[in-house]
mmCIF file of C-alpha atoms and ligand atoms in Angstrom:
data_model
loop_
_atom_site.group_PDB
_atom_site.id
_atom_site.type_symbol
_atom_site.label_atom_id
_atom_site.label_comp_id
_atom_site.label_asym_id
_atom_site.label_seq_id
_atom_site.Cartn_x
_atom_site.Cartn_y
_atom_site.Cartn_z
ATOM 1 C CA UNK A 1 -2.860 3.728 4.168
ATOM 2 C CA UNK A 2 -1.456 3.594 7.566
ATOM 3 C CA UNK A 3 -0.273 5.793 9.900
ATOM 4 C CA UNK A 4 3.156 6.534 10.981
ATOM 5 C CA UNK A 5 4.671 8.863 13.049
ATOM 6 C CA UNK A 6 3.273 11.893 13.039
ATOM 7 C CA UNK A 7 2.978 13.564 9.756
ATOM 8 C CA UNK A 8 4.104 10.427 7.563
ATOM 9 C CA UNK A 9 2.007 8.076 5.966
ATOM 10 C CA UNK A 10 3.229 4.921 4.711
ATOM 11 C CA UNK A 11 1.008 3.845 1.580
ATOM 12 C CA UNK A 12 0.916 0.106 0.972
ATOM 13 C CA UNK A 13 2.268 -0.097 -2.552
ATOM 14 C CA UNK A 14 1.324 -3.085 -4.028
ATOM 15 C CA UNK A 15 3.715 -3.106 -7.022
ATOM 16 C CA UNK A 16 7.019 -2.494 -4.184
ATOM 17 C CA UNK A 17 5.403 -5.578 -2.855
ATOM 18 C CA UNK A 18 5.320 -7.569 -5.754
ATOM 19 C CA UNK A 19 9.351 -6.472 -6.784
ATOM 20 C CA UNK A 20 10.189 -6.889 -2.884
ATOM 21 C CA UNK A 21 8.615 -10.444 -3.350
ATOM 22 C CA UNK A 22 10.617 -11.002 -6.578
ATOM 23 C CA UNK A 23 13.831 -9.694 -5.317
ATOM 24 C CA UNK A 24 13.668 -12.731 -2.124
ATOM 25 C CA UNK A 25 12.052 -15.362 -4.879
ATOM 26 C CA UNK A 26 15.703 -14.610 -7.355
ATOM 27 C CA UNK A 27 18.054 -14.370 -4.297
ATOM 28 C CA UNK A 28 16.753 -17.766 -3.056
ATOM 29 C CA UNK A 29 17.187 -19.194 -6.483
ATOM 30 C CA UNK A 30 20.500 -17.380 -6.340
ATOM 31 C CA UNK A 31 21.504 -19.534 -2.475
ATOM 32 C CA UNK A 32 19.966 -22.647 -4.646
ATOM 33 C CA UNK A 33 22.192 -21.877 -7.465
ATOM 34 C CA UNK A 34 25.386 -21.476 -5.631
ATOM 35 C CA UNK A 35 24.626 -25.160 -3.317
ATOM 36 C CA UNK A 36 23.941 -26.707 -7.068
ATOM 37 C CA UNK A 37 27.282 -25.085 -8.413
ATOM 38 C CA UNK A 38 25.282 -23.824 -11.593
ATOM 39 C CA UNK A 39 27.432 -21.002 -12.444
ATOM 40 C CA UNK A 40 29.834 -21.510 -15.000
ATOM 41 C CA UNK A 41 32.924 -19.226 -16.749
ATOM 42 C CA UNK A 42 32.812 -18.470 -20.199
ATOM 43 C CA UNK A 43 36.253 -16.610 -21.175
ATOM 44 C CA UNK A 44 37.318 -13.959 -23.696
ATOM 45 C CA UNK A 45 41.311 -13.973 -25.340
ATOM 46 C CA UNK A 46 43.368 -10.875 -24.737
ATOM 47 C CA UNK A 47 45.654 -10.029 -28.093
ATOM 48 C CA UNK A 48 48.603 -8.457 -27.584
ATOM 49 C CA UNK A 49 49.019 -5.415 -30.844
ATOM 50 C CA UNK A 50 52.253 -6.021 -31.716
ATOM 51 C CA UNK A 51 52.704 -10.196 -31.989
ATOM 52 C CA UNK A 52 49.006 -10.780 -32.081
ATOM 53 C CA UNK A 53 49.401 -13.664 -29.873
ATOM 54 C CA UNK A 54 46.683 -14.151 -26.947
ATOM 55 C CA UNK A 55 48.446 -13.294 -23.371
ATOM 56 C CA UNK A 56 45.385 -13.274 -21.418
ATOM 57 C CA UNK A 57 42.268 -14.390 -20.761
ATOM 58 C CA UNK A 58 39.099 -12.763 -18.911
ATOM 59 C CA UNK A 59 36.761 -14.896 -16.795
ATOM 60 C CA UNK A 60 33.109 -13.735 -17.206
ATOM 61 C CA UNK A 61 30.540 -15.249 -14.640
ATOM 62 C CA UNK A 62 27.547 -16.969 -16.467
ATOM 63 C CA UNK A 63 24.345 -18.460 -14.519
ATOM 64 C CA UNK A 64 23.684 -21.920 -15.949
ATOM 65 C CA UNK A 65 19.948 -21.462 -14.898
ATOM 66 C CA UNK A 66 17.862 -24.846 -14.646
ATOM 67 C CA UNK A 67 15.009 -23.231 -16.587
ATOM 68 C CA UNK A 68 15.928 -20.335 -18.291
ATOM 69 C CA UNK A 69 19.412 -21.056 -19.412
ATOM 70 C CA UNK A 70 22.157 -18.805 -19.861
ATOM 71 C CA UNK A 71 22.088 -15.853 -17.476
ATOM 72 C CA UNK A 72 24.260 -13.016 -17.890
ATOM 73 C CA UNK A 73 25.865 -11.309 -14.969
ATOM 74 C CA UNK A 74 23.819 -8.067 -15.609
ATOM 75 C CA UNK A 75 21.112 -9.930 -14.582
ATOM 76 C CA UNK A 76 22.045 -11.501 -11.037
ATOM 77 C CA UNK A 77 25.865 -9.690 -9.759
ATOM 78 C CA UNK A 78 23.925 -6.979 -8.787
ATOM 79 C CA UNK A 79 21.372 -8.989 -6.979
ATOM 80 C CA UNK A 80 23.690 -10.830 -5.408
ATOM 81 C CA UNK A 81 26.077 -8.058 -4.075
ATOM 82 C CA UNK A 82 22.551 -6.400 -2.333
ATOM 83 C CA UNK A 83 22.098 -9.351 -0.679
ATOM 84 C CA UNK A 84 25.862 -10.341 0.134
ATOM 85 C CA UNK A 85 25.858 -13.572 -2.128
ATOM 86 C CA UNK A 86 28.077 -12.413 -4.385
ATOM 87 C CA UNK A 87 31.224 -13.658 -1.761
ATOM 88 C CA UNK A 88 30.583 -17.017 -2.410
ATOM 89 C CA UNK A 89 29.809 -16.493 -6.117
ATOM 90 C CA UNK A 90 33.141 -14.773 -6.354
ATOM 91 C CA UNK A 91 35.071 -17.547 -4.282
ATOM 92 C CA UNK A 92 33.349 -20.330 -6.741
ATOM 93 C CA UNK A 93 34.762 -18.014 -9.831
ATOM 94 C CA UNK A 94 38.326 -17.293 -8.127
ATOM 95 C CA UNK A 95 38.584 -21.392 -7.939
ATOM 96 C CA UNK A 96 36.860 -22.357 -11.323
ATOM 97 C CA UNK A 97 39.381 -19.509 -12.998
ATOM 98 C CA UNK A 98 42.345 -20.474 -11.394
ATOM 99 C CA UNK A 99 41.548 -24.203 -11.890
ATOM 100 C CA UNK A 100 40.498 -23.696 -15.470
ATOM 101 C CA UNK A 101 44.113 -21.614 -15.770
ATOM 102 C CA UNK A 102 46.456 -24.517 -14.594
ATOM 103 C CA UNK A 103 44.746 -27.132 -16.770
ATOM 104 C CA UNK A 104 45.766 -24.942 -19.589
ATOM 105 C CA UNK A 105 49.223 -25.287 -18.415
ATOM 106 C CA UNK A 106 49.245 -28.740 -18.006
ATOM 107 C CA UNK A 107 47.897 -28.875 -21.881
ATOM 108 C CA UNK A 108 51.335 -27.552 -22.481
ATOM 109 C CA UNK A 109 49.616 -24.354 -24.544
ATOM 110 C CA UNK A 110 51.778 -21.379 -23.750
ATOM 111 C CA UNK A 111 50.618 -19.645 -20.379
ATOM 112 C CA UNK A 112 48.551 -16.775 -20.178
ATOM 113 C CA UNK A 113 47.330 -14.581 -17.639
ATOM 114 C CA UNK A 114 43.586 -15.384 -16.441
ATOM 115 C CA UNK A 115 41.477 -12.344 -15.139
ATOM 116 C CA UNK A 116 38.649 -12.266 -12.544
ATOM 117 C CA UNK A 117 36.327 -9.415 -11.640
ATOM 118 C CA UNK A 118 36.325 -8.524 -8.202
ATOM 119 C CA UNK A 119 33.023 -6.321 -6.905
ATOM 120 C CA UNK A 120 33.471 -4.375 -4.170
ATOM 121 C CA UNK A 121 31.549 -6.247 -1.813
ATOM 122 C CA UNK A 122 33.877 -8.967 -2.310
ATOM 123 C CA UNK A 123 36.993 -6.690 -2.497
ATOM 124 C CA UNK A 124 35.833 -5.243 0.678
ATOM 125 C CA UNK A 125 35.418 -8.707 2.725
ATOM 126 C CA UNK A 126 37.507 -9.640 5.272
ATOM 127 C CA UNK A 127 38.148 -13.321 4.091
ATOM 128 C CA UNK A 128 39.006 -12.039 0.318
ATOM 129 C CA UNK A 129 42.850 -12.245 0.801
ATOM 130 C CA UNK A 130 42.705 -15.731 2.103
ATOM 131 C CA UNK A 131 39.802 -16.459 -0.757
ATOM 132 C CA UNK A 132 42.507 -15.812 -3.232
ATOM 133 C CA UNK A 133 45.443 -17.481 -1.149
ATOM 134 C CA UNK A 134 43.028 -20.730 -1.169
ATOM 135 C CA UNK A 135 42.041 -20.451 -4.787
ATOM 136 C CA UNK A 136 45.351 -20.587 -5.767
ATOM 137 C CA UNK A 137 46.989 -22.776 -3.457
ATOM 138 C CA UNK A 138 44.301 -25.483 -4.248
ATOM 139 C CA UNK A 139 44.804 -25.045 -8.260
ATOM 140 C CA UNK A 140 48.174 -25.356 -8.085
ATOM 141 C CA UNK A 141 48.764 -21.983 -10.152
ATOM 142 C CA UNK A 142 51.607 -19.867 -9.582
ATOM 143 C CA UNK A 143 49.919 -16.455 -8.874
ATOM 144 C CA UNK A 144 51.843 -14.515 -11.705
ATOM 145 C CA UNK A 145 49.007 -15.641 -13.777
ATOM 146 C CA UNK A 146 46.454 -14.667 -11.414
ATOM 147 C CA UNK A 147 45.274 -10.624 -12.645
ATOM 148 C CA UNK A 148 42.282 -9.292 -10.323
ATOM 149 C CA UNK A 149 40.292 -6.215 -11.958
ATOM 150 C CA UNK A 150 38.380 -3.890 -10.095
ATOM 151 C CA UNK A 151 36.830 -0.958 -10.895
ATOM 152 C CA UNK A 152 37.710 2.384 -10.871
ATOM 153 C CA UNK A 153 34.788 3.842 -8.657
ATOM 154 C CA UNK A 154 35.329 1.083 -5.815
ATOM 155 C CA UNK A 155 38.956 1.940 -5.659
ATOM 156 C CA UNK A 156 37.553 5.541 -5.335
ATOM 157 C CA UNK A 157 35.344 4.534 -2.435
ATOM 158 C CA UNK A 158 38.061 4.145 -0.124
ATOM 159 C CA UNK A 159 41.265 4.853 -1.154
ATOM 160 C CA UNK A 160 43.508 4.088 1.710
ATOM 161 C CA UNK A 161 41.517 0.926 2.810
ATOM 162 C CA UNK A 162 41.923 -0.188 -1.288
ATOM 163 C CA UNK A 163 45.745 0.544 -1.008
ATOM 164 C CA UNK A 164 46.365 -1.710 1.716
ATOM 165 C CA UNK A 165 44.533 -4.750 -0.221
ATOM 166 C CA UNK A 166 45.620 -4.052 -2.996
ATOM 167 C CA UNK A 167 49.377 -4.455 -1.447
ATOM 168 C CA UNK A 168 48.512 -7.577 0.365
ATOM 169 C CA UNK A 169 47.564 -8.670 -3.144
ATOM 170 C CA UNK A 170 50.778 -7.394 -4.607
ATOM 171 C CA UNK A 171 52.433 -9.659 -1.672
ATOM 172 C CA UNK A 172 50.618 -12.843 -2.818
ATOM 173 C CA UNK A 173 51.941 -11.758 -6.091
ATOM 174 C CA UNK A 174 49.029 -11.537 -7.768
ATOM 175 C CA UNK A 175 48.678 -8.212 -10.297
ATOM 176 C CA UNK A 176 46.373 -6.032 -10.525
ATOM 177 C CA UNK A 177 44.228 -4.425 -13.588
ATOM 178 C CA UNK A 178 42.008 -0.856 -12.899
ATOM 179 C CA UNK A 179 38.585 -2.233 -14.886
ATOM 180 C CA UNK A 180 36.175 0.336 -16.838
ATOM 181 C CA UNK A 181 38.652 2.891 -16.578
ATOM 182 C CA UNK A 182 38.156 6.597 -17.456
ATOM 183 C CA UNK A 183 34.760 6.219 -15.968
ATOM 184 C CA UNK A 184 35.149 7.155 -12.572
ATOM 185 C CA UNK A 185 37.608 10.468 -11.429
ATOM 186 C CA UNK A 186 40.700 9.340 -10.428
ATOM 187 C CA UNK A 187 43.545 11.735 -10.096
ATOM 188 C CA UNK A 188 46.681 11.177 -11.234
ATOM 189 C CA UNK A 189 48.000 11.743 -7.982
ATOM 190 C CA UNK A 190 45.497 9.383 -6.457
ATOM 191 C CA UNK A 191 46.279 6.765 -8.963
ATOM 192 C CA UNK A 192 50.007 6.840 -8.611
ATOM 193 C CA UNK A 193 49.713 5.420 -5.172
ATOM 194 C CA UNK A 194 47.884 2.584 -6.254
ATOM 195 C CA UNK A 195 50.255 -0.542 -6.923
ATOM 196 C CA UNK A 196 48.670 -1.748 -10.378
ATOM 197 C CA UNK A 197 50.090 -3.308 -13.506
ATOM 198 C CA UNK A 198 47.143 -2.371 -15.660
ATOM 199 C CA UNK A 199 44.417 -0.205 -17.361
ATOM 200 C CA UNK A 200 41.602 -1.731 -18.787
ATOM 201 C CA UNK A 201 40.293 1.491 -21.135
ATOM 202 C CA UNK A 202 36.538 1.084 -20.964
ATOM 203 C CA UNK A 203 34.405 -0.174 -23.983
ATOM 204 C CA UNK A 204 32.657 2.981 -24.250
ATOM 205 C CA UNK A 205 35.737 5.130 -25.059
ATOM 206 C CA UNK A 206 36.017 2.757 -27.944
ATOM 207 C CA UNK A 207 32.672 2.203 -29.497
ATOM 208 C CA UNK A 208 32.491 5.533 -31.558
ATOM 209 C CA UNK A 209 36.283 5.344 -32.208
ATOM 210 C CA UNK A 210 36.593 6.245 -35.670
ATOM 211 C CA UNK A 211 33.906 8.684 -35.711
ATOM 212 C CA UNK A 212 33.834 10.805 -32.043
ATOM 213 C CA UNK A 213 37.060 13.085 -31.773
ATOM 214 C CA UNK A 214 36.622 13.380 -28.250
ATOM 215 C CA UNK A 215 36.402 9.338 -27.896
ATOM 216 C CA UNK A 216 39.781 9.365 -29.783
ATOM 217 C CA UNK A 217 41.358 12.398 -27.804
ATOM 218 C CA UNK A 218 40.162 10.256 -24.445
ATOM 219 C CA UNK A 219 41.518 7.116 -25.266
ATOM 220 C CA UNK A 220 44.584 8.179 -26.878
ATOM 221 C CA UNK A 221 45.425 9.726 -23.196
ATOM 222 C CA UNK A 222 44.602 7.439 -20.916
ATOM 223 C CA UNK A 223 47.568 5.713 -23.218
ATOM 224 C CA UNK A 224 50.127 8.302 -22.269
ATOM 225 C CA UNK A 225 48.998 7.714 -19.050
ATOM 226 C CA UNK A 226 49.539 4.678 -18.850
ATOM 227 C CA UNK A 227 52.933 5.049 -20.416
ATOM 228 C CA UNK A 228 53.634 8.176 -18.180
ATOM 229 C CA UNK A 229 52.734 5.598 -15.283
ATOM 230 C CA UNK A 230 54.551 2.424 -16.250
ATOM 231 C CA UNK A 231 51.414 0.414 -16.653
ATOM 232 C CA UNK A 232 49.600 -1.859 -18.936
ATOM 233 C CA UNK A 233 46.957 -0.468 -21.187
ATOM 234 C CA UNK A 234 44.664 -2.867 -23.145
ATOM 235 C CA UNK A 235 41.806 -1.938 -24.739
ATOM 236 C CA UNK A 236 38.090 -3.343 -24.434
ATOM 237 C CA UNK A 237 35.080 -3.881 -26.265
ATOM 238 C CA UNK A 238 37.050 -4.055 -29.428
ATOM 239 C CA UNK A 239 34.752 -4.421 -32.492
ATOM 240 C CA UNK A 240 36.176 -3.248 -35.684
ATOM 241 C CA UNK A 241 39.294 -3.154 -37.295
ATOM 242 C CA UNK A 242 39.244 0.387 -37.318
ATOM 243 C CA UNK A 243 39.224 0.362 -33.979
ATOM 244 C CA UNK A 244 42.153 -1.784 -33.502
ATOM 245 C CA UNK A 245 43.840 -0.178 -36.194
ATOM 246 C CA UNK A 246 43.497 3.278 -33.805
ATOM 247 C CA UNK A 247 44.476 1.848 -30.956
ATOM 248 C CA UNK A 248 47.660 0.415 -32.347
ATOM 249 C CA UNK A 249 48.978 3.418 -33.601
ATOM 250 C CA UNK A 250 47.931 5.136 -29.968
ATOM 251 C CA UNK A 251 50.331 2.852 -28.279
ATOM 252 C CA UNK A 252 47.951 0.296 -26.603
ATOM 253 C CA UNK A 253 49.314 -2.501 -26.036
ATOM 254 C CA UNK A 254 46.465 -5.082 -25.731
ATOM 255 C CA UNK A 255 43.285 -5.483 -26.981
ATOM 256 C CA UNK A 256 40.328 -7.785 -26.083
ATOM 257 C CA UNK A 257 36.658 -7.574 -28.185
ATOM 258 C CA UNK A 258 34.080 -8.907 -30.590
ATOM 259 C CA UNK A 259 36.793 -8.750 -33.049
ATOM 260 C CA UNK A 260 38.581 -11.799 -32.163
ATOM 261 C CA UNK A 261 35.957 -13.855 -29.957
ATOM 262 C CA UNK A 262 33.007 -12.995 -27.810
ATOM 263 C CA UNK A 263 33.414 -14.838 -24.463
ATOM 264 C CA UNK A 264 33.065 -18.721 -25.300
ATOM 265 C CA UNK A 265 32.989 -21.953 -23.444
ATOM 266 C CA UNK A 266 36.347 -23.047 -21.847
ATOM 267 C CA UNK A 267 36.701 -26.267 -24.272
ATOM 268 C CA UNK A 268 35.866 -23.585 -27.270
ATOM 269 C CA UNK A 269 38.672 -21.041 -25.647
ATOM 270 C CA UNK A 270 41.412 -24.558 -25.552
ATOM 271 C CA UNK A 271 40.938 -24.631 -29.408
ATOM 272 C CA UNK A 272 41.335 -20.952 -29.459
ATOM 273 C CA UNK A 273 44.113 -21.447 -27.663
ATOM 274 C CA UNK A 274 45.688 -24.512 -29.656
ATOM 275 C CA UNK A 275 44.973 -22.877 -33.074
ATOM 276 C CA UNK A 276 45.457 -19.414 -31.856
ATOM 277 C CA UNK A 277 42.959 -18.339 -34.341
HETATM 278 P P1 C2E B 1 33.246 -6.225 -17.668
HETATM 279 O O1 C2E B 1 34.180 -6.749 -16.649
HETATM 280 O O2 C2E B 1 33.471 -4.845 -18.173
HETATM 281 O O3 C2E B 1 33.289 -7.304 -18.831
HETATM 282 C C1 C2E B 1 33.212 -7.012 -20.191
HETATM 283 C C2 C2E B 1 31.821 -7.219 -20.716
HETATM 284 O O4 C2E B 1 31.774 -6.729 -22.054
HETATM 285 C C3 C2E B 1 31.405 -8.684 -20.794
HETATM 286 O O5 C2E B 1 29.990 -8.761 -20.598
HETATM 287 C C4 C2E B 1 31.754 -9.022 -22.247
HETATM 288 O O6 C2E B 1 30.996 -10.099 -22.765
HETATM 289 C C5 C2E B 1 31.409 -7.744 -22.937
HETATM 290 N N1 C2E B 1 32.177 -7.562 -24.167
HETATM 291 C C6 C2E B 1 33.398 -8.055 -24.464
HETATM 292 N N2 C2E B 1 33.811 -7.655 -25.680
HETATM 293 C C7 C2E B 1 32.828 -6.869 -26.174
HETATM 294 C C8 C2E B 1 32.661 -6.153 -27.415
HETATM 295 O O7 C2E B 1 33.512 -6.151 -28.302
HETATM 296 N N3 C2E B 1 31.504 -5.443 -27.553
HETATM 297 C C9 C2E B 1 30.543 -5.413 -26.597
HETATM 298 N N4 C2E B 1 29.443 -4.709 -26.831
HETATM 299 N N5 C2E B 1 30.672 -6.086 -25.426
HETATM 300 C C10 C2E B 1 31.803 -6.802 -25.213
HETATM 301 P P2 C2E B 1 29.360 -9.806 -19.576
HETATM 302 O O8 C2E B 1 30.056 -11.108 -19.656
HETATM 303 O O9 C2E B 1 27.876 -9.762 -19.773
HETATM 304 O O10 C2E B 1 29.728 -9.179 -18.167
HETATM 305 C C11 C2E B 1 29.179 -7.960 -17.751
HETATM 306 C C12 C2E B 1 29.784 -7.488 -16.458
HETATM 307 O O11 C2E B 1 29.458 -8.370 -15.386
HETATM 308 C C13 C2E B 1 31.302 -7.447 -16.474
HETATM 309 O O12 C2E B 1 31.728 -6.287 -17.128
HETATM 310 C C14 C2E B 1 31.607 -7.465 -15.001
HETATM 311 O O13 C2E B 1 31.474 -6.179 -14.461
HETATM 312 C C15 C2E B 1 30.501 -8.340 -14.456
HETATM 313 N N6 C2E B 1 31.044 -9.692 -14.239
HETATM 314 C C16 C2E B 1 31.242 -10.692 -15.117
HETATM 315 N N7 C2E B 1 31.770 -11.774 -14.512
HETATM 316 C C17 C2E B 1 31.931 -11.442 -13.213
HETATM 317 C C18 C2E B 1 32.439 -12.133 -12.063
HETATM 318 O O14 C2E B 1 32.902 -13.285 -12.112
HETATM 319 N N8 C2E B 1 32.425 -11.458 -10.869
HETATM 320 C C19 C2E B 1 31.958 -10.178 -10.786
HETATM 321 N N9 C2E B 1 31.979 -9.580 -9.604
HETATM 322 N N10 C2E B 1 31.486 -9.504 -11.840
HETATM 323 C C20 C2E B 1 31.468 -10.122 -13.043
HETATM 324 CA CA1 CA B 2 36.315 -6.935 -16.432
HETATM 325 CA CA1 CA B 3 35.207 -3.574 -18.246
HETATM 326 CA CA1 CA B 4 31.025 9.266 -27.470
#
């Protein structure tokens, strides 16, 4: 133990070492990874309730690691927003998603809307308007079919600073989905201000839904809400047809889940997409 300061004393912990040494080892492997382009987007169909046809699609971030294969993104996003990576990451996803998107098109299957998660690191960068403006401009997609989702709590961070991105997204014409929401505490009054098309009701509202009341109660009013609000609701995390079966009779108007397809491969997701199955 060392000294420091007066009455402090800064103990050498070996095992803060050892994680400190980690954490520089992963976000080096993480610089590697984005130089290498080794991340890849699976993507997950959004049903519409009443015509069952897909209308969306969400993009979710997968490390294609050299060694240890598929990585999820609860193993490295939050790595690489400490450590500021996660701009780049994000810029690599905005272009593979929008990219992925238009080749859709040109397969002639009917368009659908392609959604990217946003952190708030990269929400909160200066360059993320023109990020977006590039991503699309180079894919060729017109940015109707471009739907951003952030969450709840970063939106809550700073509301007035959110606002004004959130309309210079608007202006690109790209929408706008509120992710994991019921999770954080937006007001109503807060949430009327921002310009949004849609809810995304989080997963865990859903996952006791048909046995938790409250779950039911919960999800059933972020609906009205939605309706009271003029937005979009869909539904996530989506396992059983109970579930769905609730949710259609509560009004939602999307779904996306387990049910119909985990996240898969784009070249899986084009059959999904050709058979609509
Ligand atoms: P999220 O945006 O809430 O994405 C939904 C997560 O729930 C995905 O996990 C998806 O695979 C999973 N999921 C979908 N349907 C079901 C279901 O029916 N049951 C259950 N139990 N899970 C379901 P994934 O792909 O591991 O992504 C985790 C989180 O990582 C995402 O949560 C999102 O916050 C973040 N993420 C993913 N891709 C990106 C990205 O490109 N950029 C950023 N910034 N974050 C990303
Ligand atoms: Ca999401
Ligand atoms: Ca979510
Ligand atoms: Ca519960």
């Amino acid at each position: 133990a060392k000294e420091n300061g007066r009455n402090s004393i800064q103990v050498f912990d070996p095992a803060m070492a050892e994680n400190a040494r980690q954490k520089l080892g992963r976000s080096e492997e993480l610089r590697r990874a984005i130089e290498r382009d080794e991340f890849v987007l699976h993507f997950q169909p959004q049903k519409d309730m009443t015509s069952g046809e897909i209308i969306g699609v969400e993009a979710l971030v997968r490390w294609n690691h050299p060694t240890e294969g598929l990585v999820f993104p609860g193993e490295f996003i939050p790595l690489a927003e400490e450590s500021g990576l996660i701009v780049p990451i994000g810029e690599a996803v905005l272009r593979k998603a929008c990219g992925q998107a238009k080749k859709w098109q040109e397969l002639g299957l009917p368009p659908v809307k392609i959604g990217v998660n946003m952190s708030a690191r990269q929400f909160q960068e200066p360059g993320m308007i023109r990020h977006v403006a590039a991503a699309l401009a180079e894919s060729g997609l017109e940015p109707r079919w471009l739907e951003i989702e952030v969450t709840e709590s970063l939106l809550m961070r700073d509301v007035q600073g959110a606002i004004m991105k959130m309309h210079e997204l608007n202006a690109l014409g790209v929408s706008l989905a509120i992710d994991d929401f019921g999770t954080g505490y937006s007001s109503l009054s807060t949430l009327k201000r921002f310009p949004l098309s849609r809810l995304k009701i989080d997963r865990s509202f859903i996952a006791d839904i048909p046995d938790d009341a409250d779950d039911m109660a919960i999800t059933s009013a972020i609906v009205s809400l939605a309706r009271i609000l003029a937005l979009d609701v869909i539904a996530e995390g989506v396992e059983t047809e109970a579930q769905a079966h609730f949710l259609s009779e509560a009004g939602c108007h999307a779904i996306q889940g387990y049910l119909f397809s985990r996240p898969i491969p784009a070249e899986e997701m084009t059959r999904v997409m050709r058979e609509g199955t």
